[in-house]
C-alpha cells in the first residue's frame, strides 16, 4: 500500500510539474507537438492513397509476353498485381467518320447517319478477317448469358459469342434495321438512364468514347462522328492483331495519323466497394460520430466549447495518424482496411481522458493563477489517467496474444495509438486547455472593466479561510449583477439557437460545405466523367486550333457554302475529291490545317491515343460485369487503338437518308441547345444543393433526437442537464476540493430542523429542540437556548446539557441511529388520549425532500395517524421503526427528546416535551411553534422566554411573523392570529443595524425590559378541512395552503378570509407570496398556479412536475419551481412557458434560493451550486465539507448580505457568493 | 425525444394527475419499446449485411433485394427481442433493487454499441486459424464488453440466460431447415453465436437502461401511490 501511495504521490507531483511547464510555455510546446505530429505522419506520404481508382502499368507491345504467375524478383518496377494473364485484351478500333465536303443541302441528320452506317462494313471486315487460319472467333473472349437482371439489354449486348461491341449493336448489327430506323438518336438515347449517372452508360459502352465526343447529335459543330469498335480478346496473338491493324489501315487510311502503337496499358482494378459493404461502414461511422458528439457535449465551463472539442478530436485523430505513420516507419505495412478499423480505434482510444482533464481543470478554483489551475487539475487526475492507461494497455496486450494476425495488427496499432494519444493529451491538449482558460480569464477581465466604472468598488475576495473570522461587514449589501445588454433579454434557448443560426449563417455554410464535399466526392469517384464533361465545356467555348490560328491561305480550300446557316452560299458544292486531308499531307496533327469554321475535318491527335482514359473508370468493370465477370483485383490489357478514317461524300449521305430525316424538326435556337448541354451542370448543382439540404435536415433531426432538451410547456423533462452533474459525477470522477470554503457554524448535535433569519440574526433549531442564534455576518454563536431550561449560555459558553446527551448516546453507542430508535420512556403524557403524532409530521412542509420509499404518502396524515394509533394502543413505548439509512429519506421530524435528567423538574414556562415545529425570527424575537400547540416568544439575544401562549392544543405546523402579528397554522386546520403587545417602555430599540429587507416595514425590536405579551386575537377554527401545510405572509396578506386542495388568503389586520382559491387537484405543498402581491402555489399534483391576490383569479396554470411541487420562488420575470422529480424548472412568469429545467440530485430538489434577479442557488450532495438564471448555466459549485458524500443540503436560506445559509447535517454553512459570479457579470 | 411532441400534444392540462401519470407511463413504455425495436431492426439489418457480404455479387440491386427478401422475418424478430430485453433490464434492476450505477451516459452507450458492432465485424471479417480460437476470442471480447459497460451480476446472468435460449432457438430453427449456416461447427450453427448473443443482450440492455433512466423515478412514485 505504501508503494502504491508513493507511486501515486510521485505521479501526482510529476503531473503537477508537467502542468506548470505546459501552461508556462504554451507556444513552444504546441510548435513542438505539431512538429512531432508532422514527423510521425511523414511516412504516410509513401502509402498509396486509399481508393478504388484503377492502377495502370504500361509495357511495350513488341516484347510483350504474358506475365507468369510467379513473381520475378528482379523486376522491381513491376507492380505486384501484374501476374498471370489478364482478364481480357481490349482492342479498340477508333473510327472517325465525316461527310465531307459539307453541303448546305444536307440536313443535320446526315452528320451521323451515313458515318454510323459504315460501322457495319467495318464490322464485317473485322469479323471476317483471317490470318493464317486464325479468325477472330478463335481469339476473342467468348461470353455467355447476360446477368438475369439485364433483360432489357439483351437486344443490344452480344450474347453467346464474341464480346464485340460497337454502335451497330443498337441495331443488332444489321444494316437493314439501321436503314429502317426513322430516328437514330431516339434509338441511341432510349437506353440512357434517367437522371445523373456517374458510371458507364450503355452509350459509352457501345460507342467506346465519351458521349460528348461521339458527335452523334444534331448540333455538332465539328460534324465528325467518332466511335469505336471494341473487341475483347481472350488471348493475345501479336501477328493476328498486327494483320488486322494493317488490313484496316489499308482499307481506311488515316493520312495524318501519328498515333503511337508501341505501348499497351495494363489496368488493374481494385476491389469494388458495393453498397452492401458501405452500410456497415457508414453505421460504424455514425456510431462513432454519436460517441464523439456525446462526449464533447460534456465539455463545459470553458471559453470556447467548440475549440476544445475540436482540439479533443484533433488529438485523437492525429494520434491515430501518428500510430499508422510510426507503424509504417518501422516496416509494418498496414494490411487492414484502414477505413474499417478506424472507428474502432477511435472508440478504443476514446475521448475520456481529455474530458476528465478538462473537467478537472475547470473545477479548480478560479481565482488561482492559470498555471496553478492547470497543474492542480492535472495532478488531481493523474492517478486515474495512469490507471486507465495501464488497464487499456493490459487489455490490448492480452489481445496481442491471441495470435490472430488481424487482431495482433489491430492491437499493435492501438498500442502505438494509445501511447501517442497520451503524449498528445499531455502536451497538445493540456496546452490548448491552458490557452483557453487564460483566454477566459482575460475575457472576463475585459468584460469587467466597463462594468466596474459605475459600480462601487468590488468587495474583497470572498475566499476566506475558515479559521480567521472575517471582519464585520459594514452593511449588508446585495450583489448587483450588472449584465450586458443582451443578457437582460433572457431569451428562451430555442430562440437563441435560431438567432445563433441566423447570426452565423450556419445553415448556408453547411449547405455550401455539403455541396463542396459532394462535388469532391463526385470528382473523386468519377474523375474521368467529370473531367471529360468539363473538357467538353471548355472546348466548346473556345474551339482550339480553329479560330486561334492564322489562316493558312495557300493550302486551305475555302468552302463558302460550308456554313449551313450562311446566306452567302449560292454556289454549288464543289466535288469532294480534293479532300482536305490529302492536301494537308505532311502537316502534323498538332498544327492542323485551317479549314472553314464549319467544315468537317478529321484530325488525329495525341489525345486520341488513349481515348479510353476519358471514359469512366467503371467503364470496363461494368462492361464485364454484365456477363458476371468481375475485374476486382484483376487487370485487363488495353492494346493500342487502330485508327480508321472514313470519308463520305454528300451524295452517299443523301443516299442513305431515311425518308423521315428531312422532316426532322429544324434545329432549335442555339440558346436552347446550350441549355441542354448545360443541363448536366444544373443537375449536378441541384443534386449538390439537395444533398446539402438533406445533410442539414439530418443534422437537425440528429440534434432533436439526441439532444432532447425540453422547452415545451407540458413536455416531460427528458433532457438531463449534464452540466448539473458536476457535483455528483457518476463518471468515476471525484471532484477536487474547492478552495472556497464556507463558514461552518458548528454547535448543534443533531440535524437542523428549522432555520429562520431576518438578515442580521440567524436562528436554527435542531432535532433535539435546541435553538441557537447566530450572527449572520460573522457566524458567531450569540445565544443558545437549550431545551432543558432557561439556562442562558454565552456564545462561547459550554453547554451543560450536552454532557447528558453524550452520556445517552454513549449508552446506545452500538446503535447506528440512536435518536431515531429512541423510545421516550420518561416522556410525560401530556395528552393521554392521544398517541404521539410527532414523529409523523414533517414540520417543514415547503421543503419536503423527495423520498424513495415513503414519500408517496405525501402529506396524507390520515393513514399514518391510524397506524400510530394502532401502535400506540398495544405498546406506548414501542420503538419507532428504524429509519432507512439512505440520505434521500424523507426526514421525519422526530419529536423525541433526550431523556430528561430526573433532577430537573418539568418547568412551566418551557414545554420541553414537544418539539419545535416552526420558528420565525423578527427583530430579536424568536417565535417558536411547538408540537404541543404552544407558541413561545424568546429573546434572541438573551435567550430568555418572554412569553408563551397555550391557547391551542393542536400542534403548530407553520408560523408567520409580520410586524407585530403572529399567525400560527395548526395541525387541525385552524388558524390563530396573535398580537404581540409591548406594554412597558415604548422605545423601540433596534438590535443592530437596519433590518434587512428594505421594502418590509421594520420589524419591531424589543428591549429586554419590555413586557411582552402575546394575545390570541382571533382563531379561525375551520380555516381548512385538513391540516394546513403552508403558511406564508407578506404585504398584509396571509396565505395558507392545505391538504384540502385549496389556498386561502386572509387579511392580516382583521384576519378576514378574502379568497378561497381552488384550482389544484392535490394538497398544496408550496406557496410563494411577496411584496408585489405575486402569489404562486404548487400542489401535490405537480401543478403550479399563479394567482392575482387582488381579485382572486387564476392567472396561469402550468403542469410542471411529476409529483409534488416542493418549492416555489418568483423573480420579476420568472418562476422557479422544484419538485419531487428533482427537477428545477424555470418558467416565464408572464407566459407560463417553461424556459428550461435543471436536473438536481436525488433528495436535493427542494433547496433553492434566488440571490438576485439572475442568480439562482441550489443545494446538492454536499455542495451548493450557483446558476445563471438567464441562461441556465452552472456558474460555480461550492463544496461544503471535505466529505461531500452522504449529506445533502435540504434547506437553503438566502440572506440579505449575499450569503447563503444551508443546513449540512448538524452544521450550518454560511457561504458567501463566490468570486466567479462577480467575474462573470 | 419523440415523447416531447406526443405529450405536449396529447396531455391536456386539465386531466387529473393520476390519469396523466398513467398515460405517461404507458406512453413511456410504448415509446421505449418502439425505440428499442427500431434499434434492434437496424442492428439486425446492418449486422446481417456484414455477415452475408462475403458472398456479395457485383450487383447491388440483387444484394439488397436478396437481403430484404430472404429473411424478412429476421429483423422484426431481432427488434422484438431487443425491445423485450431493453425493457427487461431496467425492470429487473428495479425489482432487484440494485440500480445500475456504472457510467450512465450516452457516450458510454455509444461506445458499447460500437464495440458490439466491432465484435460482429471481427466475427465476420477477420480470418482466424480455427473456430475454437475465433469463439474463444469472441467470448473474451464479450465478457470484456460486459466488464467495461455493465459490471452488474444481474446483467451477466440475464445475458447468459438469454444467450443460451437464443442459441437453442437458433439450433431448433436450423434443425427444422428454416435456414442454415455455411460452415456449422457447433451442432448446426457457428460456435461464436452465443457470444454474439451475449454481447447483443448486454448492449441492448445498456440502451434500455439508459432510456429508462428518465422514467425511473416516476414509475417508482407510481408504485408507491398504488
PDB file of N, CA and C in Angstrom, chain A residues 279-358:
ATOM      1  N   UNK A 279     -22.785  -0.020 -46.062  1.00  0.00           N
ATOM      2  CA  UNK A 279     -23.770   0.219 -44.998  1.00  0.00           C
ATOM      3  C   UNK A 279     -23.186  -0.039 -43.608  1.00  0.00           C
ATOM      4  N   UNK A 280     -22.542  -1.182 -43.376  1.00  0.00           N
ATOM      5  CA  UNK A 280     -21.947  -1.354 -42.038  1.00  0.00           C
ATOM      6  C   UNK A 280     -20.893  -0.309 -41.733  1.00  0.00           C
ATOM      7  N   UNK A 281     -20.133   0.046 -42.762  1.00  0.00           N
ATOM      8  CA  UNK A 281     -19.084   1.038 -42.550  1.00  0.00           C
ATOM      9  C   UNK A 281     -19.700   2.361 -42.126  1.00  0.00           C
ATOM     10  N   UNK A 282     -20.733   2.753 -42.869  1.00  0.00           N
ATOM     11  CA  UNK A 282     -21.398   4.019 -42.542  1.00  0.00           C
ATOM     12  C   UNK A 282     -22.002   3.938 -41.142  1.00  0.00           C
ATOM     13  N   UNK A 283     -22.544   2.777 -40.804  1.00  0.00           N
ATOM     14  CA  UNK A 283     -23.123   2.624 -39.471  1.00  0.00           C
ATOM     15  C   UNK A 283     -22.070   2.831 -38.396  1.00  0.00           C
ATOM     16  N   UNK A 284     -20.929   2.210 -38.592  1.00  0.00           N
ATOM     17  CA  UNK A 284     -19.904   2.381 -37.565  1.00  0.00           C
ATOM     18  C   UNK A 284     -19.491   3.839 -37.470  1.00  0.00           C
ATOM     19  N   UNK A 285     -19.437   4.497 -38.618  1.00  0.00           N
ATOM     20  CA  UNK A 285     -19.042   5.905 -38.547  1.00  0.00           C
ATOM     21  C   UNK A 285     -20.099   6.736 -37.856  1.00  0.00           C
ATOM     22  N   UNK A 286     -21.372   6.401 -38.108  1.00  0.00           N
ATOM     23  CA  UNK A 286     -22.435   7.154 -37.435  1.00  0.00           C
ATOM     24  C   UNK A 286     -22.333   6.952 -35.930  1.00  0.00           C
ATOM     25  N   UNK A 287     -22.089   5.715 -35.541  1.00  0.00           N
ATOM     26  CA  UNK A 287     -21.938   5.458 -34.112  1.00  0.00           C
ATOM     27  C   UNK A 287     -20.754   6.226 -33.564  1.00  0.00           C
ATOM     28  N   UNK A 288     -19.695   6.272 -34.360  1.00  0.00           N
ATOM     29  CA  UNK A 288     -18.504   6.985 -33.918  1.00  0.00           C
ATOM     30  C   UNK A 288     -18.813   8.455 -33.701  1.00  0.00           C
ATOM     31  N   UNK A 289     -19.544   9.037 -34.641  1.00  0.00           N
ATOM     32  CA  UNK A 289     -19.828  10.458 -34.506  1.00  0.00           C
ATOM     33  C   UNK A 289     -20.768  10.712 -33.344  1.00  0.00           C
ATOM     34  N   UNK A 290     -21.705   9.791 -33.144  1.00  0.00           N
ATOM     35  CA  UNK A 290     -22.587   9.952 -31.991  1.00  0.00           C
ATOM     36  C   UNK A 290     -21.762   9.908 -30.706  1.00  0.00           C
ATOM     37  N   UNK A 291     -20.794   9.011 -30.682  1.00  0.00           N
ATOM     38  CA  UNK A 291     -19.934   8.908 -29.499  1.00  0.00           C
ATOM     39  C   UNK A 291     -19.178  10.203 -29.286  1.00  0.00           C
ATOM     40  N   UNK A 292     -18.600  10.720 -30.362  1.00  0.00           N
ATOM     41  CA  UNK A 292     -17.827  11.951 -30.235  1.00  0.00           C
ATOM     42  C   UNK A 292     -18.743  13.084 -29.801  1.00  0.00           C
ATOM     43  N   UNK A 293     -19.949  13.095 -30.370  1.00  0.00           N
ATOM     44  CA  UNK A 293     -20.881  14.156 -30.014  1.00  0.00           C
ATOM     45  C   UNK A 293     -21.220  14.095 -28.536  1.00  0.00           C
ATOM     46  N   UNK A 294     -21.577  12.918 -28.085  1.00  0.00           N
ATOM     47  CA  UNK A 294     -21.983  12.816 -26.688  1.00  0.00           C
ATOM     48  C   UNK A 294     -20.830  13.096 -25.757  1.00  0.00           C
ATOM     49  N   UNK A 295     -19.645  12.784 -26.214  1.00  0.00           N
ATOM     50  CA  UNK A 295     -18.502  13.013 -25.342  1.00  0.00           C
ATOM     51  C   UNK A 295     -18.178  14.491 -25.274  1.00  0.00           C
ATOM     52  N   UNK A 296     -18.080  15.111 -26.415  1.00  0.00           N
ATOM     53  CA  UNK A 296     -17.662  16.511 -26.388  1.00  0.00           C
ATOM     54  C   UNK A 296     -18.757  17.399 -25.841  1.00  0.00           C
ATOM     55  N   UNK A 297     -19.972  16.914 -25.799  1.00  0.00           N
ATOM     56  CA  UNK A 297     -21.041  17.723 -25.244  1.00  0.00           C
ATOM     57  C   UNK A 297     -20.786  18.006 -23.770  1.00  0.00           C
ATOM     58  N   UNK A 298     -19.986  17.152 -23.174  1.00  0.00           N
ATOM     59  CA  UNK A 298     -19.786  17.306 -21.737  1.00  0.00           C
ATOM     60  C   UNK A 298     -18.733  18.346 -21.402  1.00  0.00           C
ATOM     61  N   UNK A 299     -18.023  18.802 -22.406  1.00  0.00           N
ATOM     62  CA  UNK A 299     -17.036  19.854 -22.131  1.00  0.00           C
ATOM     63  C   UNK A 299     -17.793  21.106 -21.737  1.00  0.00           C
ATOM     64  N   UNK A 300     -17.387  21.667 -20.648  1.00  0.00           N
ATOM     65  CA  UNK A 300     -18.194  22.769 -20.142  1.00  0.00           C
ATOM     66  C   UNK A 300     -17.320  23.750 -19.397  1.00  0.00           C
ATOM     67  N   UNK A 301     -17.878  24.884 -19.199  1.00  0.00           N
ATOM     68  CA  UNK A 301     -17.229  25.923 -18.414  1.00  0.00           C
ATOM     69  C   UNK A 301     -15.867  26.298 -18.952  1.00  0.00           C
ATOM     70  N   UNK A 302     -15.765  26.378 -20.237  1.00  0.00           N
ATOM     71  CA  UNK A 302     -14.526  26.852 -20.824  1.00  0.00           C
ATOM     72  C   UNK A 302     -14.886  28.003 -21.737  1.00  0.00           C
ATOM     73  N   UNK A 303     -13.866  28.610 -22.241  1.00  0.00           N
ATOM     74  CA  UNK A 303     -14.118  29.779 -23.067  1.00  0.00           C
ATOM     75  C   UNK A 303     -14.802  29.364 -24.373  1.00  0.00           C
ATOM     76  N   UNK A 304     -14.200  28.421 -25.023  1.00  0.00           N
ATOM     77  CA  UNK A 304     -14.745  28.037 -26.320  1.00  0.00           C
ATOM     78  C   UNK A 304     -14.967  26.535 -26.332  1.00  0.00           C
ATOM     79  N   UNK A 305     -16.198  26.170 -26.219  1.00  0.00           N
ATOM     80  CA  UNK A 305     -16.504  24.737 -26.212  1.00  0.00           C
ATOM     81  C   UNK A 305     -16.103  24.096 -27.519  1.00  0.00           C
ATOM     82  N   UNK A 306     -16.417  24.808 -28.593  1.00  0.00           N
ATOM     83  CA  UNK A 306     -16.133  24.233 -29.904  1.00  0.00           C
ATOM     84  C   UNK A 306     -14.638  24.058 -30.100  1.00  0.00           C
ATOM     85  N   UNK A 307     -13.894  25.053 -29.651  1.00  0.00           N
ATOM     86  CA  UNK A 307     -12.456  24.964 -29.828  1.00  0.00           C
ATOM     87  C   UNK A 307     -11.893  23.766 -29.091  1.00  0.00           C
ATOM     88  N   UNK A 308     -12.352  23.580 -27.878  1.00  0.00           N
ATOM     89  CA  UNK A 308     -11.809  22.468 -27.099  1.00  0.00           C
ATOM     90  C   UNK A 308     -12.266  21.135 -27.667  1.00  0.00           C
ATOM     91  N   UNK A 309     -13.534  21.108 -28.124  1.00  0.00           N
ATOM     92  CA  UNK A 309     -13.999  19.859 -28.721  1.00  0.00           C
ATOM     93  C   UNK A 309     -13.181  19.528 -29.955  1.00  0.00           C
ATOM     94  N   UNK A 310     -12.889  20.566 -30.719  1.00  0.00           N
ATOM     95  CA  UNK A 310     -12.074  20.345 -31.909  1.00  0.00           C
ATOM     96  C   UNK A 310     -10.690  19.848 -31.503  1.00  0.00           C
ATOM     97  N   UNK A 311     -10.144  20.470 -30.468  1.00  0.00           N
ATOM     98  CA  UNK A 311      -8.815  20.049 -30.026  1.00  0.00           C
ATOM     99  C   UNK A 311      -8.844  18.591 -29.580  1.00  0.00           C
ATOM    100  N   UNK A 312      -9.941  18.216 -28.907  1.00  0.00           N
ATOM    101  CA  UNK A 312     -10.028  16.826 -28.460  1.00  0.00           C
ATOM    102  C   UNK A 312     -10.059  15.880 -29.651  1.00  0.00           C
ATOM    103  N   UNK A 313     -10.865  16.234 -30.640  1.00  0.00           N
ATOM    104  CA  UNK A 313     -10.958  15.356 -31.806  1.00  0.00           C
ATOM    105  C   UNK A 313      -9.632  15.321 -32.540  1.00  0.00           C
ATOM    106  N   UNK A 314      -8.998  16.504 -32.644  1.00  0.00           N
ATOM    107  CA  UNK A 314      -7.705  16.545 -33.332  1.00  0.00           C
ATOM    108  C   UNK A 314      -6.705  15.672 -32.594  1.00  0.00           C
ATOM    109  N   UNK A 315      -6.766  15.722 -31.279  1.00  0.00           N
ATOM    110  CA  UNK A 315      -5.849  14.900 -30.504  1.00  0.00           C
ATOM    111  C   UNK A 315      -6.006  13.423 -30.863  1.00  0.00           C
ATOM    112  N   UNK A 316      -7.238  12.983 -30.875  1.00  0.00           N
ATOM    113  CA  UNK A 316      -7.456  11.561 -31.136  1.00  0.00           C
ATOM    114  C   UNK A 316      -7.070  11.208 -32.572  1.00  0.00           C
ATOM    115  N   UNK A 317      -7.497  12.051 -33.509  1.00  0.00           N
ATOM    116  CA  UNK A 317      -7.237  11.723 -34.910  1.00  0.00           C
ATOM    117  C   UNK A 317      -5.745  11.736 -35.201  1.00  0.00           C
ATOM    118  N   UNK A 318      -5.060  12.769 -34.697  1.00  0.00           N
ATOM    119  CA  UNK A 318      -3.650  12.812 -35.048  1.00  0.00           C
ATOM    120  C   UNK A 318      -2.887  11.723 -34.313  1.00  0.00           C
ATOM    121  N   UNK A 319      -3.387  11.296 -33.183  1.00  0.00           N
ATOM    122  CA  UNK A 319      -2.697  10.174 -32.549  1.00  0.00           C
ATOM    123  C   UNK A 319      -2.869   8.921 -33.395  1.00  0.00           C
ATOM    124  N   UNK A 320      -4.021   8.784 -34.013  1.00  0.00           N
ATOM    125  CA  UNK A 320      -4.201   7.635 -34.906  1.00  0.00           C
ATOM    126  C   UNK A 320      -3.277   7.730 -36.104  1.00  0.00           C
ATOM    127  N   UNK A 321      -3.229   8.917 -36.693  1.00  0.00           N
ATOM    128  CA  UNK A 321      -2.346   9.083 -37.849  1.00  0.00           C
ATOM    129  C   UNK A 321      -0.908   8.815 -37.452  1.00  0.00           C
ATOM    130  N   UNK A 322      -0.554   9.304 -36.248  1.00  0.00           N
ATOM    131  CA  UNK A 322       0.814   9.068 -35.788  1.00  0.00           C
ATOM    132  C   UNK A 322       1.065   7.574 -35.650  1.00  0.00           C
ATOM    133  N   UNK A 323       0.065   6.881 -35.151  1.00  0.00           N
ATOM    134  CA  UNK A 323       0.300   5.445 -34.953  1.00  0.00           C
ATOM    135  C   UNK A 323       0.483   4.752 -36.292  1.00  0.00           C
ATOM    136  N   UNK A 324      -0.347   5.129 -37.262  1.00  0.00           N
ATOM    137  CA  UNK A 324      -0.181   4.500 -38.577  1.00  0.00           C
ATOM    138  C   UNK A 324       1.177   4.871 -39.151  1.00  0.00           C
ATOM    139  N   UNK A 325       1.525   6.162 -39.008  1.00  0.00           N
ATOM    140  CA  UNK A 325       2.796   6.599 -39.560  1.00  0.00           C
ATOM    141  C   UNK A 325       3.966   5.892 -38.918  1.00  0.00           C
ATOM    142  N   UNK A 326       3.926   5.760 -37.599  1.00  0.00           N
ATOM    143  CA  UNK A 326       5.038   5.098 -36.908  1.00  0.00           C
ATOM    144  C   UNK A 326       5.122   3.638 -37.316  1.00  0.00           C
ATOM    145  N   UNK A 327       3.956   3.010 -37.417  1.00  0.00           N
ATOM    146  CA  UNK A 327       3.984   1.601 -37.794  1.00  0.00           C
ATOM    147  C   UNK A 327       4.548   1.434 -39.193  1.00  0.00           C
ATOM    148  N   UNK A 328       4.213   2.369 -40.075  1.00  0.00           N
ATOM    149  CA  UNK A 328       4.758   2.279 -41.421  1.00  0.00           C
ATOM    150  C   UNK A 328       6.258   2.486 -41.402  1.00  0.00           C
ATOM    151  N   UNK A 329       6.679   3.411 -40.541  1.00  0.00           N
ATOM    152  CA  UNK A 329       8.107   3.709 -40.469  1.00  0.00           C
ATOM    153  C   UNK A 329       8.887   2.466 -40.075  1.00  0.00           C
ATOM    154  N   UNK A 330       8.323   1.703 -39.184  1.00  0.00           N
ATOM    155  CA  UNK A 330       9.052   0.523 -38.734  1.00  0.00           C
ATOM    156  C   UNK A 330       8.694  -0.706 -39.537  1.00  0.00           C
ATOM    157  N   UNK A 331       8.211  -0.463 -40.721  1.00  0.00           N
ATOM    158  CA  UNK A 331       8.075  -1.565 -41.656  1.00  0.00           C
ATOM    159  C   UNK A 331       6.833  -2.396 -41.493  1.00  0.00           C
ATOM    160  N   UNK A 332       5.894  -1.938 -40.705  1.00  0.00           N
ATOM    161  CA  UNK A 332       4.660  -2.697 -40.585  1.00  0.00           C
ATOM    162  C   UNK A 332       3.662  -2.097 -41.559  1.00  0.00           C
ATOM    163  N   UNK A 333       3.564  -2.698 -42.699  1.00  0.00           N
ATOM    164  CA  UNK A 333       2.633  -2.126 -43.659  1.00  0.00           C
ATOM    165  C   UNK A 333       1.224  -2.526 -43.262  1.00  0.00           C
ATOM    166  N   UNK A 334       0.371  -1.573 -43.200  1.00  0.00           N
ATOM    167  CA  UNK A 334      -0.997  -1.913 -42.804  1.00  0.00           C
ATOM    168  C   UNK A 334      -1.711  -2.696 -43.883  1.00  0.00           C
ATOM    169  N   UNK A 335      -2.120  -3.867 -43.531  1.00  0.00           N
ATOM    170  CA  UNK A 335      -2.885  -4.660 -44.481  1.00  0.00           C
ATOM    171  C   UNK A 335      -4.365  -4.561 -44.214  1.00  0.00           C
ATOM    172  N   UNK A 336      -4.672  -4.085 -43.027  1.00  0.00           N
ATOM    173  CA  UNK A 336      -6.095  -3.965 -42.732  1.00  0.00           C
ATOM    174  C   UNK A 336      -6.680  -2.821 -43.526  1.00  0.00           C
ATOM    175  N   UNK A 337      -7.931  -2.906 -43.737  1.00  0.00           N
ATOM    176  CA  UNK A 337      -8.618  -1.805 -44.384  1.00  0.00           C
ATOM    177  C   UNK A 337      -8.735  -0.667 -43.384  1.00  0.00           C
ATOM    178  N   UNK A 338      -8.003   0.402 -43.663  1.00  0.00           N
ATOM    179  CA  UNK A 338      -7.926   1.485 -42.701  1.00  0.00           C
ATOM    180  C   UNK A 338      -9.276   2.059 -42.334  1.00  0.00           C
ATOM    181  N   UNK A 339     -10.085   2.225 -43.342  1.00  0.00           N
ATOM    182  CA  UNK A 339     -11.387   2.834 -43.081  1.00  0.00           C
ATOM    183  C   UNK A 339     -12.259   2.000 -42.178  1.00  0.00           C
ATOM    184  N   UNK A 340     -12.039   0.701 -42.215  1.00  0.00           N
ATOM    185  CA  UNK A 340     -12.913  -0.151 -41.427  1.00  0.00           C
ATOM    186  C   UNK A 340     -12.535  -0.162 -39.959  1.00  0.00           C
ATOM    187  N   UNK A 341     -11.245  -0.218 -39.694  1.00  0.00           N
ATOM    188  CA  UNK A 341     -10.869  -0.347 -38.289  1.00  0.00           C
ATOM    189  C   UNK A 341     -10.778   1.002 -37.610  1.00  0.00           C
ATOM    190  N   UNK A 342     -10.814   2.053 -38.406  1.00  0.00           N
ATOM    191  CA  UNK A 342     -10.605   3.371 -37.830  1.00  0.00           C
ATOM    192  C   UNK A 342     -11.608   3.719 -36.720  1.00  0.00           C
ATOM    193  N   UNK A 343     -12.906   3.517 -36.940  1.00  0.00           N
ATOM    194  CA  UNK A 343     -13.836   3.858 -35.861  1.00  0.00           C
ATOM    195  C   UNK A 343     -13.569   3.078 -34.584  1.00  0.00           C
ATOM    196  N   UNK A 344     -13.203   1.826 -34.750  1.00  0.00           N
ATOM    197  CA  UNK A 344     -12.956   1.023 -33.550  1.00  0.00           C
ATOM    198  C   UNK A 344     -11.730   1.535 -32.816  1.00  0.00           C
ATOM    199  N   UNK A 345     -10.742   1.962 -33.585  1.00  0.00           N
ATOM    200  CA  UNK A 345      -9.559   2.504 -32.923  1.00  0.00           C
ATOM    201  C   UNK A 345      -9.916   3.749 -32.127  1.00  0.00           C
ATOM    202  N   UNK A 346     -10.724   4.609 -32.737  1.00  0.00           N
ATOM    203  CA  UNK A 346     -11.110   5.833 -32.026  1.00  0.00           C
ATOM    204  C   UNK A 346     -11.851   5.475 -30.751  1.00  0.00           C
ATOM    205  N   UNK A 347     -12.731   4.482 -30.869  1.00  0.00           N
ATOM    206  CA  UNK A 347     -13.506   4.117 -29.688  1.00  0.00           C
ATOM    207  C   UNK A 347     -12.600   3.525 -28.620  1.00  0.00           C
ATOM    208  N   UNK A 348     -11.608   2.763 -29.060  1.00  0.00           N
ATOM    209  CA  UNK A 348     -10.702   2.169 -28.070  1.00  0.00           C
ATOM    210  C   UNK A 348      -9.894   3.261 -27.392  1.00  0.00           C
ATOM    211  N   UNK A 349      -9.366   4.167 -28.181  1.00  0.00           N
ATOM    212  CA  UNK A 349      -8.539   5.212 -27.584  1.00  0.00           C
ATOM    213  C   UNK A 349      -9.409   6.145 -26.764  1.00  0.00           C
ATOM    214  N   UNK A 350     -10.505   6.578 -27.354  1.00  0.00           N
ATOM    215  CA  UNK A 350     -11.502   7.282 -26.559  1.00  0.00           C
ATOM    216  C   UNK A 350     -11.156   8.725 -26.266  1.00  0.00           C
ATOM    217  N   UNK A 351     -12.191   9.419 -25.871  1.00  0.00           N
ATOM    218  CA  UNK A 351     -12.040  10.832 -25.552  1.00  0.00           C
ATOM    219  C   UNK A 351     -12.128  11.062 -24.051  1.00  0.00           C
ATOM    220  N   UNK A 352     -12.175   9.968 -23.285  1.00  0.00           N
ATOM    221  CA  UNK A 352     -12.486  10.139 -21.877  1.00  0.00           C
ATOM    222  C   UNK A 352     -11.427  10.937 -21.148  1.00  0.00           C
ATOM    223  N   UNK A 353     -10.183  10.602 -21.419  1.00  0.00           N
ATOM    224  CA  UNK A 353      -9.109  11.273 -20.689  1.00  0.00           C
ATOM    225  C   UNK A 353      -9.174  12.770 -20.889  1.00  0.00           C
ATOM    226  N   UNK A 354      -9.428  13.136 -22.134  1.00  0.00           N
ATOM    227  CA  UNK A 354      -9.465  14.552 -22.459  1.00  0.00           C
ATOM    228  C   UNK A 354     -10.571  15.239 -21.668  1.00  0.00           C
ATOM    229  N   UNK A 355     -11.705  14.585 -21.618  1.00  0.00           N
ATOM    230  CA  UNK A 355     -12.831  15.183 -20.904  1.00  0.00           C
ATOM    231  C   UNK A 355     -12.557  15.277 -19.419  1.00  0.00           C
ATOM    232  N   UNK A 356     -11.996  14.209 -18.895  1.00  0.00           N
ATOM    233  CA  UNK A 356     -11.703  14.213 -17.460  1.00  0.00           C
ATOM    234  C   UNK A 356     -10.715  15.321 -17.130  1.00  0.00           C
ATOM    235  N   UNK A 357      -9.736  15.486 -18.005  1.00  0.00           N
ATOM    236  CA  UNK A 357      -8.759  16.553 -17.790  1.00  0.00           C
ATOM    237  C   UNK A 357      -9.444  17.903 -17.777  1.00  0.00           C
ATOM    238  N   UNK A 358     -10.297  18.114 -18.779  1.00  0.00           N
ATOM    239  CA  UNK A 358     -10.966  19.411 -18.851  1.00  0.00           C
ATOM    240  C   UNK A 358     -11.789  19.662 -17.604  1.00  0.00           C
TER     241      UNK A 358
END
